[in-house]
CSV table of C-alpha atoms in Angstrom, one decimal:
chain,number,residue,atom,x,y,z
H,685,MET,CA,52.9,-178.1,-183.2
H,686,ARG,CA,55.2,-176.1,-185.3
H,687,VAL,CA,56.3,-172.4,-185.0
H,688,PRO,CA,57.5,-170.6,-188.3
H,689,ALA,CA,61.4,-169.9,-188.4
H,690,TYR,CA,61.7,-171.4,-185.0
H,691,GLY,CA,60.9,-175.2,-184.4
H,692,THR,CA,58.8,-176.9,-182.2
H,693,ILE,CA,57.8,-176.0,-178.8
H,694,MET,CA,59.0,-178.0,-175.9
H,695,PRO,CA,56.5,-179.4,-173.7
H,696,MET,CA,56.7,-177.5,-170.5
H,697,LYS,CA,55.7,-180.5,-168.1
H,698,GLY,CA,56.8,-184.2,-168.9
H,699,SER,CA,53.7,-186.8,-168.8
H,700,GLY,CA,53.7,-190.3,-169.2
H,701,ARG,CA,56.5,-192.8,-167.9
H,702,SER,CA,59.0,-190.6,-165.7
H,703,GLN,CA,62.8,-191.2,-165.8
H,704,LEU,CA,64.8,-190.3,-162.7
H,705,ARG,CA,67.8,-188.2,-163.3
H,706,GLU,CA,70.0,-187.2,-160.3
H,707,ILE,CA,71.2,-183.5,-160.4
H,708,ASP,CA,72.7,-182.8,-157.0
H,709,ARG,CA,74.3,-184.9,-154.9
H,710,TRP,CA,76.4,-183.5,-151.4
H,711,ASP,CA,76.7,-184.8,-147.9
H,712,HIS,CA,73.6,-184.3,-146.7
H,713,GLY,CA,71.2,-184.4,-150.0
H,714,VAL,CA,70.2,-185.3,-153.5
H,715,GLY,CA,68.3,-183.7,-156.2
H,716,TRP,CA,66.6,-185.2,-159.2
H,717,LEU,CA,64.4,-184.7,-162.1
H,718,ALA,CA,61.6,-186.9,-163.0
H,719,TYR,CA,61.2,-185.4,-166.6
H,720,PRO,CA,64.6,-184.5,-167.7
H,721,ASP,CA,63.5,-183.5,-171.0
H,722,GLU,CA,60.8,-180.9,-170.3
H,723,ALA,CA,61.1,-177.6,-170.2
H,724,MET,CA,60.0,-176.7,-166.7
H,725,GLN,CA,62.8,-178.7,-165.4
H,726,ARG,CA,60.8,-179.3,-162.1
H,727,ALA,CA,63.7,-180.2,-159.4
H,728,SER,CA,62.8,-182.1,-156.2
H,729,HIS,CA,65.4,-182.1,-153.5
H,730,ALA,CA,65.8,-183.8,-150.2
H,731,VAL,CA,67.9,-182.8,-147.3
H,732,GLU,CA,69.0,-185.2,-144.5
H,733,VAL,CA,69.5,-183.5,-140.8
H,734,ASP,CA,70.5,-185.9,-137.9
H,735,GLY,CA,69.2,-188.8,-139.5
H,736,ASP,CA,65.6,-187.5,-141.1
H,737,VAL,CA,65.2,-186.6,-144.4
H,738,TRP,CA,63.3,-183.5,-145.7
H,739,VAL,CA,61.7,-184.1,-149.0
H,740,PHE,CA,61.1,-180.4,-150.6
H,741,ASP,CA,58.4,-180.4,-153.7
H,742,PRO,CA,58.5,-184.0,-155.0
H,743,VAL,CA,57.8,-184.8,-158.7
H,744,ASP,CA,57.9,-189.0,-158.3
H,745,ALA,CA,59.7,-191.3,-160.5
H,746,PRO,CA,60.8,-194.8,-160.0
H,747,GLY,CA,63.8,-194.9,-157.9
H,748,VAL,CA,62.8,-192.0,-155.8
H,749,ASP,CA,62.2,-194.3,-152.6
H,750,ASP,CA,66.2,-195.9,-153.1
H,751,LEU,CA,67.7,-191.9,-153.4
H,752,LEU,CA,65.9,-191.3,-149.7
H,753,ASP,CA,66.6,-194.6,-148.3
H,754,ASP,CA,70.3,-194.1,-149.0
H,755,LEU,CA,69.7,-191.0,-147.1
H,756,GLY,CA,67.7,-191.9,-143.8
H,757,ASP,CA,64.3,-191.8,-142.9
H,758,VAL,CA,61.8,-189.8,-144.4
H,759,ALA,CA,60.3,-187.0,-141.7
H,760,GLY,CA,58.1,-185.4,-144.0
H,761,VAL,CA,57.4,-183.8,-147.5
H,762,VAL,CA,57.6,-180.1,-147.8
H,763,VAL,CA,55.2,-177.9,-150.2
H,764,GLY,CA,57.1,-174.8,-150.5
H,765,LEU,CA,55.0,-172.9,-153.2
H,766,ASP,CA,51.3,-173.0,-153.6
H,767,ARG,CA,51.6,-174.4,-157.2
H,768,HIS,CA,54.0,-177.0,-156.2
H,769,LYS,CA,51.8,-179.9,-154.7
H,770,ARG,CA,53.3,-182.0,-157.5
H,771,ASP,CA,53.6,-185.4,-156.0
H,772,ALA,CA,53.9,-184.5,-152.3
H,773,ALA,CA,50.8,-186.6,-151.1
H,774,ALA,CA,52.0,-190.0,-153.1
H,775,VAL,CA,55.8,-189.8,-151.4
H,776,ALA,CA,54.2,-188.8,-148.2
H,777,ASN,CA,51.9,-191.5,-148.1
H,778,ARG,CA,54.2,-194.0,-149.0
H,779,HIS,CA,56.4,-193.0,-146.4
H,780,GLU,CA,53.3,-192.6,-143.8
H,781,VAL,CA,54.6,-189.3,-142.9
H,782,PRO,CA,52.7,-185.9,-143.4
H,783,VAL,CA,52.7,-183.0,-145.8
H,784,TYR,CA,54.4,-179.5,-144.4
H,785,VAL,CA,52.8,-176.5,-145.4
H,786,ALA,CA,53.2,-172.6,-144.5
H,787,SER,CA,50.7,-171.8,-141.9
H,788,TRP,CA,49.7,-168.4,-144.0
H,789,MET,CA,49.3,-170.3,-147.4
H,790,THR,CA,46.2,-171.0,-148.7
H,791,GLY,CA,44.3,-173.0,-151.0
H,792,VAL,CA,47.0,-175.8,-150.8
H,793,ALA,CA,46.1,-178.0,-147.9
H,794,ASN,CA,42.5,-179.1,-148.6
H,795,GLU,CA,43.8,-180.4,-152.1
H,796,LEU,CA,46.1,-183.1,-150.6
H,797,ASP,CA,45.0,-186.3,-149.7
H,798,VAL,CA,47.2,-186.7,-146.8
H,799,THR,CA,47.9,-185.7,-143.4
H,800,VAL,CA,48.9,-182.0,-143.2
H,801,GLU,CA,51.4,-180.4,-140.5
H,802,ARG,CA,51.5,-176.7,-140.5
H,803,PHE,CA,54.7,-174.6,-139.7
H,804,GLY,CA,55.6,-170.9,-139.1
H,805,SER,CA,58.9,-169.6,-138.1
H,806,GLU,CA,60.7,-172.7,-138.2
H,807,LEU,CA,59.9,-176.3,-140.2
H,808,ALA,CA,58.9,-178.7,-137.4
H,809,ASP,CA,62.3,-179.9,-135.9
H,810,SER,CA,64.6,-179.5,-139.1
H,811,GLY,CA,66.5,-177.0,-137.8
H,812,PHE,CA,65.3,-174.8,-141.1
H,813,GLN,CA,64.2,-171.4,-140.4
H,814,THR,CA,61.3,-170.6,-143.2
H,815,PHE,CA,60.3,-167.2,-144.4
H,816,ARG,CA,57.9,-165.6,-146.6
H,817,VAL,CA,59.6,-164.9,-150.2
H,818,VAL,CA,56.3,-164.4,-152.2
H,819,ASP,CA,52.9,-163.6,-150.7
H,820,LYS,CA,50.6,-161.8,-153.4
H,821,THR,CA,46.6,-162.8,-154.6
H,822,VAL,CA,47.4,-161.1,-158.1
H,823,PRO,CA,48.7,-163.2,-159.7
H,824,PRO,CA,48.2,-165.8,-157.3
H,825,TRP,CA,51.9,-166.6,-155.6
H,826,GLN,CA,52.3,-167.9,-152.4
H,827,GLU,CA,56.2,-169.3,-151.7
H,828,ALA,CA,58.2,-169.9,-148.8
H,829,GLY,CA,61.9,-170.1,-148.3
H,830,PHE,CA,64.4,-172.3,-146.0
H,831,PHE,CA,67.5,-171.6,-144.5
H,832,HIS,CA,69.4,-174.2,-142.6
H,833,GLU,CA,72.2,-172.1,-141.0
H,834,GLU,CA,74.3,-175.6,-139.7
H,835,LEU,CA,74.2,-176.8,-143.2
H,836,ASP,CA,74.7,-173.1,-144.8
H,837,THR,CA,72.1,-174.5,-147.4
H,838,LEU,CA,69.1,-172.2,-148.3
H,839,VAL,CA,66.2,-173.6,-150.3
H,840,VAL,CA,64.1,-171.3,-152.9
H,841,PRO,CA,61.1,-173.4,-154.6
H,842,GLU,CA,60.3,-170.6,-157.4
H,843,ALA,CA,61.8,-167.0,-157.1
H,844,VAL,CA,65.1,-168.1,-158.3
H,845,GLY,CA,66.1,-170.7,-160.7
H,846,THR,CA,69.1,-172.1,-163.1
H,847,VAL,CA,66.9,-173.6,-166.1
H,848,GLY,CA,67.2,-171.7,-169.2
H,849,TYR,CA,63.9,-169.7,-169.6
H,850,TYR,CA,64.9,-167.9,-166.0
H,851,CYS,CA,68.2,-166.9,-167.0
H,852,ALA,CA,69.8,-164.4,-169.3
H,853,PRO,CA,72.6,-165.1,-171.5
H,854,GLY,CA,75.8,-165.3,-169.3
H,855,GLU,CA,73.7,-166.0,-166.2
H,856,ARG,CA,74.3,-169.0,-163.7
H,857,LEU,CA,71.3,-168.2,-161.9
H,858,GLY,CA,68.2,-165.9,-162.6
H,859,VAL,CA,64.9,-164.4,-161.2
H,860,HIS,CA,61.9,-165.7,-162.4
H,861,PRO,CA,60.7,-163.9,-165.1
H,862,MET,CA,57.5,-162.5,-163.5
H,863,LEU,CA,59.8,-161.5,-160.5
H,864,ARG,CA,62.5,-159.5,-162.7
H,865,PRO,CA,61.0,-155.9,-162.7
H,866,PHE,CA,60.4,-156.3,-159.0
H,867,PRO,CA,62.9,-158.7,-157.7
H,868,PRO,CA,62.9,-159.7,-153.8
H,869,ARG,CA,66.2,-158.3,-153.5
H,870,ARG,CA,66.1,-157.5,-150.1
H,871,LEU,CA,64.9,-160.5,-148.5
H,872,LEU,CA,67.5,-162.8,-150.5
H,873,SER,CA,70.5,-160.5,-150.2
H,874,SER,CA,70.4,-160.8,-146.6
H,875,PHE,CA,71.2,-164.5,-146.8
H,876,ASP,CA,75.1,-165.8,-147.8
H,877,PRO,CA,74.7,-169.6,-148.4
H,878,GLU,CA,77.2,-172.0,-149.6
H,879,ARG,CA,74.4,-174.0,-151.3
H,880,LEU,CA,70.9,-173.1,-153.1
H,881,LEU,CA,68.5,-175.3,-154.0
H,882,VAL,CA,65.8,-174.3,-156.5
H,883,GLY,CA,62.6,-175.8,-157.8
H,884,HIS,CA,63.5,-175.2,-161.5
H,885,GLY,CA,66.9,-176.5,-162.8
H,886,ALA,CA,70.0,-177.9,-160.7
H,887,GLY,CA,71.7,-176.3,-157.5
H,888,VAL,CA,74.1,-173.8,-157.0
H,889,MET,CA,76.6,-175.9,-154.5
H,890,GLU,CA,79.3,-173.8,-154.3
H,891,ASN,CA,79.7,-169.8,-153.4
H,892,ALA,CA,75.5,-169.5,-153.9
H,893,GLY,CA,75.4,-166.2,-151.9
H,894,ASP,CA,77.6,-164.6,-154.2
H,895,GLU,CA,75.4,-166.0,-157.3
H,896,LEU,CA,72.5,-165.1,-155.8
H,897,ARG,CA,73.6,-161.4,-154.9
H,898,THR,CA,74.6,-161.3,-158.9
H,899,ALA,CA,71.3,-162.7,-160.0
H,900,LEU,CA,69.3,-160.3,-158.0
H,901,ALA,CA,71.4,-157.2,-158.6
H,902,ASN,CA,71.2,-157.9,-162.5
H,903,ALA,CA,67.4,-159.0,-162.6
H,904,ARG,CA,66.0,-155.7,-164.1
H,905,LYS,CA,68.8,-154.8,-166.1
H,906,ASN,CA,69.4,-158.0,-167.8
H,907,LEU,CA,65.3,-158.3,-168.1
H,908,PRO,CA,65.1,-158.0,-172.3
H,909,SER,CA,67.8,-159.9,-173.0
H,910,ALA,CA,66.3,-162.7,-170.3
H,911,TYR,CA,62.9,-162.6,-172.0
H,912,VAL,CA,64.3,-163.4,-175.4
H,913,GLN,CA,66.0,-166.4,-174.1
H,914,ALA,CA,63.2,-167.8,-172.2
H,915,PHE,CA,61.1,-167.9,-175.7
H,916,LYS,CA,64.3,-169.6,-177.2
H,917,THR,CA,64.5,-171.9,-174.6
H,918,MET,CA,61.3,-173.2,-174.7
H,919,VAL,CA,61.6,-173.4,-178.7
H,920,SER,CA,63.7,-176.0,-180.3
H,921,ASP,CA,64.4,-177.2,-183.8
């Protein structure tokens, strides 16, 4: 479809044959894109804790199992957002592990063809503390966040991201366009992680706490330019 004076709209989600691309690699984890050319840049992450591998919001692709095997044994697959069922069941079934869903998250577990385990304030024995980032019905949005103190790592599936349509010009990390008017500033500013893993785009692998506070502080101020940037990002010549 052509858009006058701008170009073609990029596909929001990739389809067909996936092509794995690593986006993050660190001592205890790896991140990847299964469809690197899609506008949404759906990012997946695996984090190793004491030999156990926890997989967050995976989009499947050839080579994913090799990435996971390099880290250790998969202990569980995690759905961090009600809309991020993605390929969680397929990955979990291959590794014969459950999919973990927050106890307060609705409309997810019964849509997964896999064993489901619920979690509360901690993600099983992973060492990740969990918390509600967003929990509302209009629009429907249930999002869990995860923080591992020993690894100094924060996982936020949707509220913040690094992909172009999240970020105003000059921003490295941005607040989701729908949350910019009222960002979860108090909640997320209470964390000061070295590393931040997000569900859309590459992670922030150093000084993530500073980047997070800056993104939250500027969310409303930069809203107009962020919305213009979001449109430009999704339209290519």
